[in-house]
Coordinates of C-alpha atoms and ligand atoms in Angstrom, one line a residue:
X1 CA 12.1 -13.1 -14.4
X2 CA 13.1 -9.7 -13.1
X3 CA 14.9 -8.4 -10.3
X4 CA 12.1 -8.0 -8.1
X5 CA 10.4 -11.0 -8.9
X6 CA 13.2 -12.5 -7.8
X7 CA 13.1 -10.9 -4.7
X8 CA 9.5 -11.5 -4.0
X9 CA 10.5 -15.7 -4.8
X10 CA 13.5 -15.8 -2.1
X11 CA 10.8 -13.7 0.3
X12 CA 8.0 -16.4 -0.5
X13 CA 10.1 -19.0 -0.2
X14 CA 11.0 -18.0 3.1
X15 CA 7.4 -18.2 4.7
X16 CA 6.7 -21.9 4.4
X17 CA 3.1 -21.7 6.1
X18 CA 2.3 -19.7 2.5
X19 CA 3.1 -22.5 0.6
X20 CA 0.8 -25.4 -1.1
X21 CA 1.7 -28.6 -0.2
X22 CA 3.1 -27.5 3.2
X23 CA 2.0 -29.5 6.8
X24 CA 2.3 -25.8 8.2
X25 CA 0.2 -23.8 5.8
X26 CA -3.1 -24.5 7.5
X27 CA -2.0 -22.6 10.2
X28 CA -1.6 -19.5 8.3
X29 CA -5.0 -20.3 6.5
X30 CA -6.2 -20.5 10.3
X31 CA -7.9 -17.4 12.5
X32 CA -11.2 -17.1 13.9
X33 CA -13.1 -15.6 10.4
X34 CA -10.9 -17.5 8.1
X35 CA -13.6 -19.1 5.5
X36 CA -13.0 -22.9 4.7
X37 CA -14.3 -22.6 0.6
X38 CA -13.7 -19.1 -0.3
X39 CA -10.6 -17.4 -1.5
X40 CA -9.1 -15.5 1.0
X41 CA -5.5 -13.5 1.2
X42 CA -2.9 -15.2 3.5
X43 CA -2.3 -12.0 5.1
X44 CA -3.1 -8.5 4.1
X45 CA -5.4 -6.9 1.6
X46 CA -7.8 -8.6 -1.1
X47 CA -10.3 -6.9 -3.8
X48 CA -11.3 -7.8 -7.3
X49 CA -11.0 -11.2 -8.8
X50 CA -8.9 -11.3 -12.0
X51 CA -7.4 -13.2 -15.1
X52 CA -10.0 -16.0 -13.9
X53 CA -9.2 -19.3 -15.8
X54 CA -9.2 -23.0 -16.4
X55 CA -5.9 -24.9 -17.4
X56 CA -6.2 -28.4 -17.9
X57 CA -8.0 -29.9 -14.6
X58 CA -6.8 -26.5 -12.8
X59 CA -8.7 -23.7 -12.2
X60 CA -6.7 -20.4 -11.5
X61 CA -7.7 -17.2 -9.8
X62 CA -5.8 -13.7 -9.4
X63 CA -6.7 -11.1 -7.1
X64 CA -5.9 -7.7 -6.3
X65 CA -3.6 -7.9 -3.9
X66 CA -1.7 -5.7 -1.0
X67 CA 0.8 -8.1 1.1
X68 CA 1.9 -5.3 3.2
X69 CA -1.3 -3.8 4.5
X70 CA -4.6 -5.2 5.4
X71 CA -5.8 -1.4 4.7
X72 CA -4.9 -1.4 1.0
X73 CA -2.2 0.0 -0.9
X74 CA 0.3 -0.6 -3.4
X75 CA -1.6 -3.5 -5.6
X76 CA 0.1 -6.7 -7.1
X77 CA -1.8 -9.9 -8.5
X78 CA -1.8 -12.7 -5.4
X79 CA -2.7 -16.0 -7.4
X80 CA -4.4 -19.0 -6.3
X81 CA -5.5 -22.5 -7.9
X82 CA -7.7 -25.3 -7.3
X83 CA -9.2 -28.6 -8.7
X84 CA -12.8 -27.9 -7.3
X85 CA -13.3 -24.2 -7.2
X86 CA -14.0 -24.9 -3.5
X87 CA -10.6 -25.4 -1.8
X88 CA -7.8 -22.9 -2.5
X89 CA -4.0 -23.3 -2.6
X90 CA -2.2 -19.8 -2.3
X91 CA 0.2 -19.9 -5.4
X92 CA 2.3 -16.9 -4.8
X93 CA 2.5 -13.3 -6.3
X94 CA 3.3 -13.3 -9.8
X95 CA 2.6 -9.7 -11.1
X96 CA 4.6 -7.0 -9.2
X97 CA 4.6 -3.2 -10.2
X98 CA 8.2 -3.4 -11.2
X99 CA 7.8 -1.0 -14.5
X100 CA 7.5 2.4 -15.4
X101 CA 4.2 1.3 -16.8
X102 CA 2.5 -0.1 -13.9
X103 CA 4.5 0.7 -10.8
X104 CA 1.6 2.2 -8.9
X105 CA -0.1 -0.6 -8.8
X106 CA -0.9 -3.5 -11.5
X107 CA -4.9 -3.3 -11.4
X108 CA -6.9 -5.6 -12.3
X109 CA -7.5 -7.5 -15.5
X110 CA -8.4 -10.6 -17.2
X111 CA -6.9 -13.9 -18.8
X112 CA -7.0 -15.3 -21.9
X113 CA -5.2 -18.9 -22.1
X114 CA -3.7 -19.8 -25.8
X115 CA -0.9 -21.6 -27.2
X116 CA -0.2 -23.4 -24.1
X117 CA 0.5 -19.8 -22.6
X118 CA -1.7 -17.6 -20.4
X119 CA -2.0 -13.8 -21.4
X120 CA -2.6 -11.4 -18.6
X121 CA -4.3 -8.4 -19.8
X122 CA -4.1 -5.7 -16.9
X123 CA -4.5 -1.8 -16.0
X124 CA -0.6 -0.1 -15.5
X125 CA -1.6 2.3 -13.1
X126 CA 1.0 5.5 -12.7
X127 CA 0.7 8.4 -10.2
X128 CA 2.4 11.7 -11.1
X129 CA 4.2 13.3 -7.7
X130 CA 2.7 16.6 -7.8
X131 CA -0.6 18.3 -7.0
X132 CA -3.5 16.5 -9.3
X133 CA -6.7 16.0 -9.2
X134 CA -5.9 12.7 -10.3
X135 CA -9.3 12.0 -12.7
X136 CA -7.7 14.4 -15.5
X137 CA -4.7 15.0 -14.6
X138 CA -1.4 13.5 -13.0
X139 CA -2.0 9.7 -14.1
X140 CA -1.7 7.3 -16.7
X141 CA -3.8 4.4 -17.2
X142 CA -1.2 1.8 -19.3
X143 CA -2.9 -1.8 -21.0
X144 CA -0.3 -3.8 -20.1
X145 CA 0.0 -7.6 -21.5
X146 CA 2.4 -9.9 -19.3
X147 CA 2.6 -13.3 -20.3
X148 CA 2.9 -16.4 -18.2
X149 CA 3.2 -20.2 -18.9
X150 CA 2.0 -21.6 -15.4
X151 CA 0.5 -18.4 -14.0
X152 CA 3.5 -18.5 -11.2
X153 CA 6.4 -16.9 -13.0
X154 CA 6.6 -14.2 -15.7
X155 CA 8.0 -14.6 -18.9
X156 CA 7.6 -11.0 -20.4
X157 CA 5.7 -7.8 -20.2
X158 CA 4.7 -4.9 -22.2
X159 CA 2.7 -2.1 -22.7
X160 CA 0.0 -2.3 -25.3
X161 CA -1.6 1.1 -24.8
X162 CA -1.3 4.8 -22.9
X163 CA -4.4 7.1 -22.6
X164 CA -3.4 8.1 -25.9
X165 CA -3.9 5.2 -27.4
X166 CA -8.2 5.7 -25.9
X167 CA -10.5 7.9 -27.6
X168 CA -11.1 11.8 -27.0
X169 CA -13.3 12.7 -24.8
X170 CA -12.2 10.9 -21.7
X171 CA -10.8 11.8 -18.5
X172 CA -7.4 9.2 -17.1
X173 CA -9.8 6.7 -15.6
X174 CA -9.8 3.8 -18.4
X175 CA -9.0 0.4 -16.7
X176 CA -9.9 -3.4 -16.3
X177 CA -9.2 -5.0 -19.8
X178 CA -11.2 -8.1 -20.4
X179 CA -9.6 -10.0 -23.2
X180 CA -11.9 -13.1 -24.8
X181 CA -11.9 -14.4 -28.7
X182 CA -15.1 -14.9 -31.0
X183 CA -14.9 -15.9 -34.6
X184 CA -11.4 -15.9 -34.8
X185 CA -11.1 -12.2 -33.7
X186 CA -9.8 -10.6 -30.0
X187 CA -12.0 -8.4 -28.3
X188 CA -10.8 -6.4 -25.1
X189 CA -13.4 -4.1 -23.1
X190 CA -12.4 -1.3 -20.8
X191 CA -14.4 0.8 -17.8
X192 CA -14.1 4.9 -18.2
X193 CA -14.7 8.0 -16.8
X194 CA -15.8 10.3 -19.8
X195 CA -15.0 13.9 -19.1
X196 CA -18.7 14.9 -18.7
X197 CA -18.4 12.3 -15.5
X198 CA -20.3 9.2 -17.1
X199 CA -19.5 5.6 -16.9
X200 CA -19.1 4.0 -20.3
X201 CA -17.7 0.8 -21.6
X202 CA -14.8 1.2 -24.3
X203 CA -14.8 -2.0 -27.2
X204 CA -11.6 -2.8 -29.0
X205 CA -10.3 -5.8 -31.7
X206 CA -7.2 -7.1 -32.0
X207 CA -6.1 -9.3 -35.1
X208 CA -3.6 -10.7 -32.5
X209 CA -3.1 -10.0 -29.4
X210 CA -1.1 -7.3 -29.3
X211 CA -2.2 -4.5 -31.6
X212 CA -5.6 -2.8 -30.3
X213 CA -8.2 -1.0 -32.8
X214 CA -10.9 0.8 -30.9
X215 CA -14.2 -0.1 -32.2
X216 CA -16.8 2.1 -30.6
X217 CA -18.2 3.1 -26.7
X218 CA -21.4 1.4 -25.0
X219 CA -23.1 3.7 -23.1
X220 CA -26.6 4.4 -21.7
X221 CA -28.8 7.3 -23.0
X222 CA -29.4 8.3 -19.5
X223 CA -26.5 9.0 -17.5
X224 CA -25.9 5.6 -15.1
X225 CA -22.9 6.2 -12.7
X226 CA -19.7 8.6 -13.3
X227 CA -17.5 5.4 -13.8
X228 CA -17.8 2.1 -14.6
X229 CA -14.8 -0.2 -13.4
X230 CA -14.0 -3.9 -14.4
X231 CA -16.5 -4.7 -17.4
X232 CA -17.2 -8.0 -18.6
X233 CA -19.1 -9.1 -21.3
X234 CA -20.0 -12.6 -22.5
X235 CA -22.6 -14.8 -24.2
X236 CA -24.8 -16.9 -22.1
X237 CA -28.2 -19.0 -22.9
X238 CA -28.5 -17.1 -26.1
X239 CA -28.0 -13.7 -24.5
X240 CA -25.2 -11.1 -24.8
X241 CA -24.5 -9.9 -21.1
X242 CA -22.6 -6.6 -20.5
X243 CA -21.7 -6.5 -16.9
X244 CA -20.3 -3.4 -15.4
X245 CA -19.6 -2.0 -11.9
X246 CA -20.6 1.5 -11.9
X247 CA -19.6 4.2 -9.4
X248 CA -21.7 7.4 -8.3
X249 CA -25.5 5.8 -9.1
X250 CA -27.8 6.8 -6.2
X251 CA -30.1 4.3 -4.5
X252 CA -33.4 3.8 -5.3
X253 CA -35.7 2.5 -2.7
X254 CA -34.1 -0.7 -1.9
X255 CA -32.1 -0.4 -5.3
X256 CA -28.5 0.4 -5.4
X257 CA -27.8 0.8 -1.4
X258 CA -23.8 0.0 -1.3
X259 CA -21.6 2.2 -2.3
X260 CA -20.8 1.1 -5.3
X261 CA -22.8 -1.4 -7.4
X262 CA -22.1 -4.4 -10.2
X263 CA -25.0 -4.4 -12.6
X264 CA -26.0 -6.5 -16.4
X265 CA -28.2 -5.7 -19.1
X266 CA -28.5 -7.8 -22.4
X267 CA -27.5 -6.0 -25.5
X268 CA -29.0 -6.3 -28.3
X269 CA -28.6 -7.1 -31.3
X270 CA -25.3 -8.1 -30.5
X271 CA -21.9 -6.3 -28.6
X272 CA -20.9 -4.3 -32.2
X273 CA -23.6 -2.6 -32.8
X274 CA -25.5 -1.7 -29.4
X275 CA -26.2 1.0 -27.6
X276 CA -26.8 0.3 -23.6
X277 CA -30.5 -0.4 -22.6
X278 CA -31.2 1.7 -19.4
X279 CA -32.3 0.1 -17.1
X280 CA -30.2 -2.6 -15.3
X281 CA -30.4 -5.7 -13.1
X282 CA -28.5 -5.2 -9.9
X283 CA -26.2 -8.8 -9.5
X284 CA -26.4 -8.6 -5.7
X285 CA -28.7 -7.5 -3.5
X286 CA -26.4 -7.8 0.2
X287 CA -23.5 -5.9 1.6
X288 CA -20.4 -7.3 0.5
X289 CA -20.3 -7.7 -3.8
X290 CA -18.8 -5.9 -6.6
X291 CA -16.1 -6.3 -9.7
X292 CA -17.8 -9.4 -10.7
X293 CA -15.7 -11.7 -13.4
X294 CA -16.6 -14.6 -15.1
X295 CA -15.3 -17.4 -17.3
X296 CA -16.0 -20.0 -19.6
X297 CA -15.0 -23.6 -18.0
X298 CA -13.9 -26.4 -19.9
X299 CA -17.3 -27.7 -19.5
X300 CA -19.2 -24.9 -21.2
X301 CA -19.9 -23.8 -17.6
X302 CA -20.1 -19.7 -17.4
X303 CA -18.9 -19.0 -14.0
X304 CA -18.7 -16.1 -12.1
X305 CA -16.7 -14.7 -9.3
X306 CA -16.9 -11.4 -7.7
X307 CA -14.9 -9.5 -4.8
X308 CA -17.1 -10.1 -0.9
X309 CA -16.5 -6.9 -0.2
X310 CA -17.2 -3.0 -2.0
X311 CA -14.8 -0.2 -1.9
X312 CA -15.0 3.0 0.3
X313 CA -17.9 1.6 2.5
X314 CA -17.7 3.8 5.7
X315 CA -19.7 1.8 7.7
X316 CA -18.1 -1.5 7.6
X317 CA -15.0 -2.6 10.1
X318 CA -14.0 -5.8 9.2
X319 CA -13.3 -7.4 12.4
X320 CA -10.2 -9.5 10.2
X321 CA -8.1 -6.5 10.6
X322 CA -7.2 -7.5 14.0
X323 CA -5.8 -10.4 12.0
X324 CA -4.0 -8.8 9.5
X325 CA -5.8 -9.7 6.3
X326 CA -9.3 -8.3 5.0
X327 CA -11.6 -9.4 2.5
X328 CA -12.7 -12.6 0.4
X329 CA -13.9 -13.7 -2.7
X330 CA -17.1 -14.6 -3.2
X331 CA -18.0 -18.6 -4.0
X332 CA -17.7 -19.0 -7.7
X333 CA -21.2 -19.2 -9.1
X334 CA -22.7 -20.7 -12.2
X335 CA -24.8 -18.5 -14.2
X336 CA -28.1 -19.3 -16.7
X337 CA -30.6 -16.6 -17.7
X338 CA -34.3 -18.2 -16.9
X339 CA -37.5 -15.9 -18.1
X340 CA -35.1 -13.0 -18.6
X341 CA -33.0 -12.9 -15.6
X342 CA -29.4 -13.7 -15.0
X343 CA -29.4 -16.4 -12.2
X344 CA -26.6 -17.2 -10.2
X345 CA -26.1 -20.6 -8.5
X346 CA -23.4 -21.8 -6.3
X347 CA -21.0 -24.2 -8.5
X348 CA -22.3 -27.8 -8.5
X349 CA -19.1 -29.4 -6.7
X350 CA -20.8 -27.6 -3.6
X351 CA -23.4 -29.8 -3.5
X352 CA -20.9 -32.8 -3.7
X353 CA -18.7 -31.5 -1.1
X354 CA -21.6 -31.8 1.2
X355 CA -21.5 -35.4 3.4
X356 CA -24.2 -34.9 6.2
X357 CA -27.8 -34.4 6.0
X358 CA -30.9 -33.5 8.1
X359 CA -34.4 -33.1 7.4
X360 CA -36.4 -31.0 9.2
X361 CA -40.3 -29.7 9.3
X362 CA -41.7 -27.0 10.6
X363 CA -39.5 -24.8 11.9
X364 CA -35.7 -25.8 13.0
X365 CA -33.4 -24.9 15.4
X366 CA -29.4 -25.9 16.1
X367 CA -26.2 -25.3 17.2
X368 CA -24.3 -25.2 13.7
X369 CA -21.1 -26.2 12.4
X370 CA -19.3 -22.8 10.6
X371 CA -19.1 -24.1 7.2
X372 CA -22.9 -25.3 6.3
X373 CA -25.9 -25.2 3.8
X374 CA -29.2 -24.9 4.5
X375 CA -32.1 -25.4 1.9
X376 CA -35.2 -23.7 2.9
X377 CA -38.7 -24.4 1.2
X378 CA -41.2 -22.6 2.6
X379 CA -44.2 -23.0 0.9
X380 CA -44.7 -19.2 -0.4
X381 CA -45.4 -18.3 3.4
X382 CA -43.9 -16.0 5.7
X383 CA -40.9 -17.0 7.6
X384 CA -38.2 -15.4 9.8
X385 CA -34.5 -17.6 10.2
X386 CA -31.5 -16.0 12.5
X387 CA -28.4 -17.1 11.9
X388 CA -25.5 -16.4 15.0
X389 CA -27.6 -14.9 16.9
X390 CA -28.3 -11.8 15.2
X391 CA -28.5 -12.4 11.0
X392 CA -32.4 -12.0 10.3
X393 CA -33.8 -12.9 7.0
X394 CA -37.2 -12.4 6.8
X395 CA -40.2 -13.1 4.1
X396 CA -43.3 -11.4 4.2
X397 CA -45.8 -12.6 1.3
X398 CA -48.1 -9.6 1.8
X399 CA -45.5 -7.6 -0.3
X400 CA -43.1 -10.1 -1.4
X401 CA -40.1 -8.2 0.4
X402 CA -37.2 -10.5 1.4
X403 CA -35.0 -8.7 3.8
X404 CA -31.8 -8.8 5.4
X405 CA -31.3 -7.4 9.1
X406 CA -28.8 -7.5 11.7
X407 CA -30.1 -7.0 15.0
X408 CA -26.3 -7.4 16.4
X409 CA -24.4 -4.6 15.2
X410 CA -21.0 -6.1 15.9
X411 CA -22.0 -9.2 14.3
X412 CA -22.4 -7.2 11.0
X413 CA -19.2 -4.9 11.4
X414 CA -21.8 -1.7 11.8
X415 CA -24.3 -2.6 8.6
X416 CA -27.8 -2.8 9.2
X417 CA -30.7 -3.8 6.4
X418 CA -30.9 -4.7 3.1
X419 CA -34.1 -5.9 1.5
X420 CA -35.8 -6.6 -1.9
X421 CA -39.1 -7.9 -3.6
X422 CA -38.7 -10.8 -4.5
X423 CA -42.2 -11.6 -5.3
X424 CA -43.4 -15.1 -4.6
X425 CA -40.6 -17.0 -2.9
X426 CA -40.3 -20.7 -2.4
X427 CA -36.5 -21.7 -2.5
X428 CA -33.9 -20.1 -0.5
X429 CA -30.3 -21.5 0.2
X430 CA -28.4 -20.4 2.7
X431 CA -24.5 -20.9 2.0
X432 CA -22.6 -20.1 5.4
X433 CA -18.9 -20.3 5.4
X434 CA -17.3 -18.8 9.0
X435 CA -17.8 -15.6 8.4
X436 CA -19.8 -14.8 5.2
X437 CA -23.0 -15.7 4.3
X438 CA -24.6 -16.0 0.8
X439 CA -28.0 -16.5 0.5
X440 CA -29.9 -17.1 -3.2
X441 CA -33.5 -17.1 -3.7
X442 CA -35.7 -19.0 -6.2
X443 CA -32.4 -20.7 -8.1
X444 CA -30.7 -17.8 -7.8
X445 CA -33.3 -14.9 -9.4
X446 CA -32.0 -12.6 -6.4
X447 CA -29.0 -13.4 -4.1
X448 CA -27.8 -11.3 -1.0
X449 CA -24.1 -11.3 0.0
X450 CA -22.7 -10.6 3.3
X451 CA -19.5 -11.3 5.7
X452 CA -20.4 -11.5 9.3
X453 CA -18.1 -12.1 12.1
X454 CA -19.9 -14.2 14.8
X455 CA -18.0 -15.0 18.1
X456 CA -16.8 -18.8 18.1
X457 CA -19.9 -20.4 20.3
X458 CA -22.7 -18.5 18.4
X459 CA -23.0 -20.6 15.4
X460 CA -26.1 -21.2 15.6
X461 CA -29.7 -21.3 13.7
X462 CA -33.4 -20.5 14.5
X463 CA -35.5 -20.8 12.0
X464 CA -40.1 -20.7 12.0
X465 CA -42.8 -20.3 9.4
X466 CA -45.8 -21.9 9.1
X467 CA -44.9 -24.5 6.1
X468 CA -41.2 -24.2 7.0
X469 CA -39.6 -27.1 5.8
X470 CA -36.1 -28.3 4.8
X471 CA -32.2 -29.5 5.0
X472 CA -29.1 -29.1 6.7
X473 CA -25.9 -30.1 5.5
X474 CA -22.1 -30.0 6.3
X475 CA -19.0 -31.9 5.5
X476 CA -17.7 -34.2 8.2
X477 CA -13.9 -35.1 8.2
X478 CA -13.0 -38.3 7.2
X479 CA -17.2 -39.5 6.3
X480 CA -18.0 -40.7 3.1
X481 CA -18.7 -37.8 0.2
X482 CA -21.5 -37.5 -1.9
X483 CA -24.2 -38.2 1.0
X484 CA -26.7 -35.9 0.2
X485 CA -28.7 -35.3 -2.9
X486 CA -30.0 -31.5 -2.9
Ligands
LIG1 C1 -12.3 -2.0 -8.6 C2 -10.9 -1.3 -8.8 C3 -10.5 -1.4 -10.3 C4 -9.0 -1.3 -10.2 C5 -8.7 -2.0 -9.0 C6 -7.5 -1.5 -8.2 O1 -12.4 -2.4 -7.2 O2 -11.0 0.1 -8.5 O3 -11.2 -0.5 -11.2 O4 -8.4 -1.8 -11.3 O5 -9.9 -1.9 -8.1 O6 -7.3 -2.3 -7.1

């Protein structure tokens, strides 16, 4: 453990309300928009998920991580763990930028868990004092390896590759190792910037762990974004998925709105030898998603978690600053490809969380709790449900279009609509947690993503369509689990 580590312990150990276990730490969890089953940072900034993992009965997530300023800045790896990928202790701050290969930040990465040890693949980022341009010149973009026993402390660290270690023909942007093993081989996958601005996908092998052979670039034939950040890539339902999250693609109708997207394709026939289909599926169709991960539970479960929230977005104030801390995680989400498209569905140990149920018919209408589901079926006809006051979603079945509207522009921290055709629709489930709001249609074809920040007495739900029908649920202290049946 290094000097600064060390420091970061004694600092840690110093702010008891941070700590699991501790009577006073749901106080600093506390605070009007603080969700109840999402990862959130105790205080300051939060983007992309990384080294995702399960160890034993405990599941681990890392994020990107700024202590010091809920505005961003310097980046470390905050950690958290769970039993039920629902509720969250905040495990500390194990990866620091305390070496000349990563002291600008250590960006994000992935987690591979071996030998009893867990290996922390992750960008070194370096910033040359000077004046740079900072996409070819002035920076270096290390793969850095630390390795950890518990995920808490830090046994050692070194650098694996500089930029140039990574092929000709790219500018300094190469980041976001993901590290997994197939057939007795590791294989790492890195975003880039190529130097003719495209996003493109860089595949390596390792024999073991440590020494990196580049194997060859996917890319599109059609230019698809000038970078593509935090790439993933994984088998699923027979399927070989590359997800990226692609900067600079332009939207198209209601295609692409954000800033920044997080897209899959399937490759075929398989990761060595393909070149990238054009033509993508976007993963979220909201506000607030990008720099999805995933990983493989112990259960054969693929599950993916993504960062609520997308980088540079002008129009969004997060109404959390006030608080000092910005930004979640998204609920971790199982994945299965069904007729061709990659479904995401909240984790099952939702469902089980939930210990209150009503039915309703035709129509509904409540005062809510913060933290509640609500399964709509409505029959493939139009409908209209607000949610706080001022969260639309509509259906129309003339044209299929699902939209996503609110009329309350503080309620939506200055973002507006977001829409898509869904086609025929008859499932919808509405996952509302404080201040976030994720809503997946037909088992999770399409899903829209958004935080909201309603004041404390407007939880609240109106909901009408002809053939309306559905369920309410919530978790009540101290009731029995396992109530409802969805
Ligand atoms: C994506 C990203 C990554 C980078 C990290 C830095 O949001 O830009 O490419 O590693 O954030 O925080």
């Amino acid at each position: 453990m290094n000097a600064l580590q060390n420091t970061w312990n004694r600092l840690f150990a110093q702010m008891p309300a941070l700590r699991e276990n501790d009577p006073q730490r749901g106080q600093a969890q506390s605070g009007r928009f603080r969700p109840q089953l999402h990862v959130s940072p105790p205080t300051g900034w939060l983007n992309d998920p990384n080294g995702l993992c399960q160890i034993g009965d405990v599941y681990h997530v890392f994020y990107q991580f700024s202590p010091f300023d809920p505005e961003g800045g310097l980046k470390f790896w905050g950690h958290c763990t769970s039993r039920d990928l629902l509720h969250w202790d905040f495990a500390g701050v194990p990866l620091l930028p305390d070496q000349p290969g990563d002291c600008h930040g250590v960006y994000s990465g992935s987690a591979l868990t071996e030998d009893g040890n867990l290996y922390l693949y992750y960008t070194g980022n370096v910033k040359r004092t000077g004046s740079y341009d900072y996409i070819r010149t002035g920076r270096e973009t290390n793969t850095m390896l630390a390795i950890s026993r518990d995920g808490r402390g830090i046994e050692s660290k070194e650098c694996l590759m500089t930029n140039k270690d990574y092929p000709a023909g790219l500018t300094l942007h190469v980041r976001d190792p993901k590290v997994w093993k197939q057939d007795g081989v590791y294989y790492m996958i890195q975003g880039a910037r190529t130097l003719d601005d495209r996003g493109v996908a860089l595949l390596f092998s390792s024999p073991d762990r440590r020494s990196w052979r580049y194997i060859h670039t996917l890319r599109t034939a059609n230019p698809f974004g000038y970078m593509w950040e935090c790439p993933d890539l994984y088998e699923l339902d027979g399927k070989t998925v590359l997800s990226v999250s692609p900067q600079g693609v332009p939207a198209d109708g209601f295609r692409y709105q954000n800033k920044y997207q997080s897209v899959i394709c399937f490759l075929e026939p398989d990761f060595l030898h393909a070149s990238v289909p054009d033509g993508f599926q976007e993963l979220d169709a909201g506000f607030d998603f990008y720099a999805p991960q995933t990983f493989l539970a112990r259960d054969g479960r693929r599950i993916q978690i993504a960062w609520m929230g997308v980088p540079d977005e002008e129009t969004h104030t997060n109404a959390t600053l006030a608080d000092g801390w910005q930004h979640i995680l998204t609920l971790p989400r199982e994945l299965s490809v069904q007729n061709g498209v990659l479904c995401q569905n909240p984790v099952r140990e939702l469902s089980a969380w939930w210990n209150q149920e009503t039915s309703f018919k035709v129509g509904f209408c409540r005062q809510t709790e913060a933290c509640f589901e609500l399964e709509l079926f409505n029959g493939g006809e139009d409908f209209e449900a607000a949610f706080a006051g001022g969260l639309v979603c509509t259906y129309r079945k003339s044209d299929g279009l699902f939209s996503l509207r609110f009329t309350d522009p503080q309620l939506g921290g200055g973002r507006t609509l977001r829409a898509r055709k869904v086609g025929r629709l008859s499932r919808i489930r509405v996952f509302f947690d404080v201040s976030s709001a994720e809503i997946f249609l037909n088992d999770g074809e399409a899903v829209f993503s958004t935080r909201l920040y309603p004041q404390a007495e407007a939880y609240h739900i109106q909901a009408h369509g002809r053939q309306l029908h559905g369920f309410y649920r919530f978790h009540k202290a101290n009731a029995p689990t396992n109530q409802c049946t969805p």
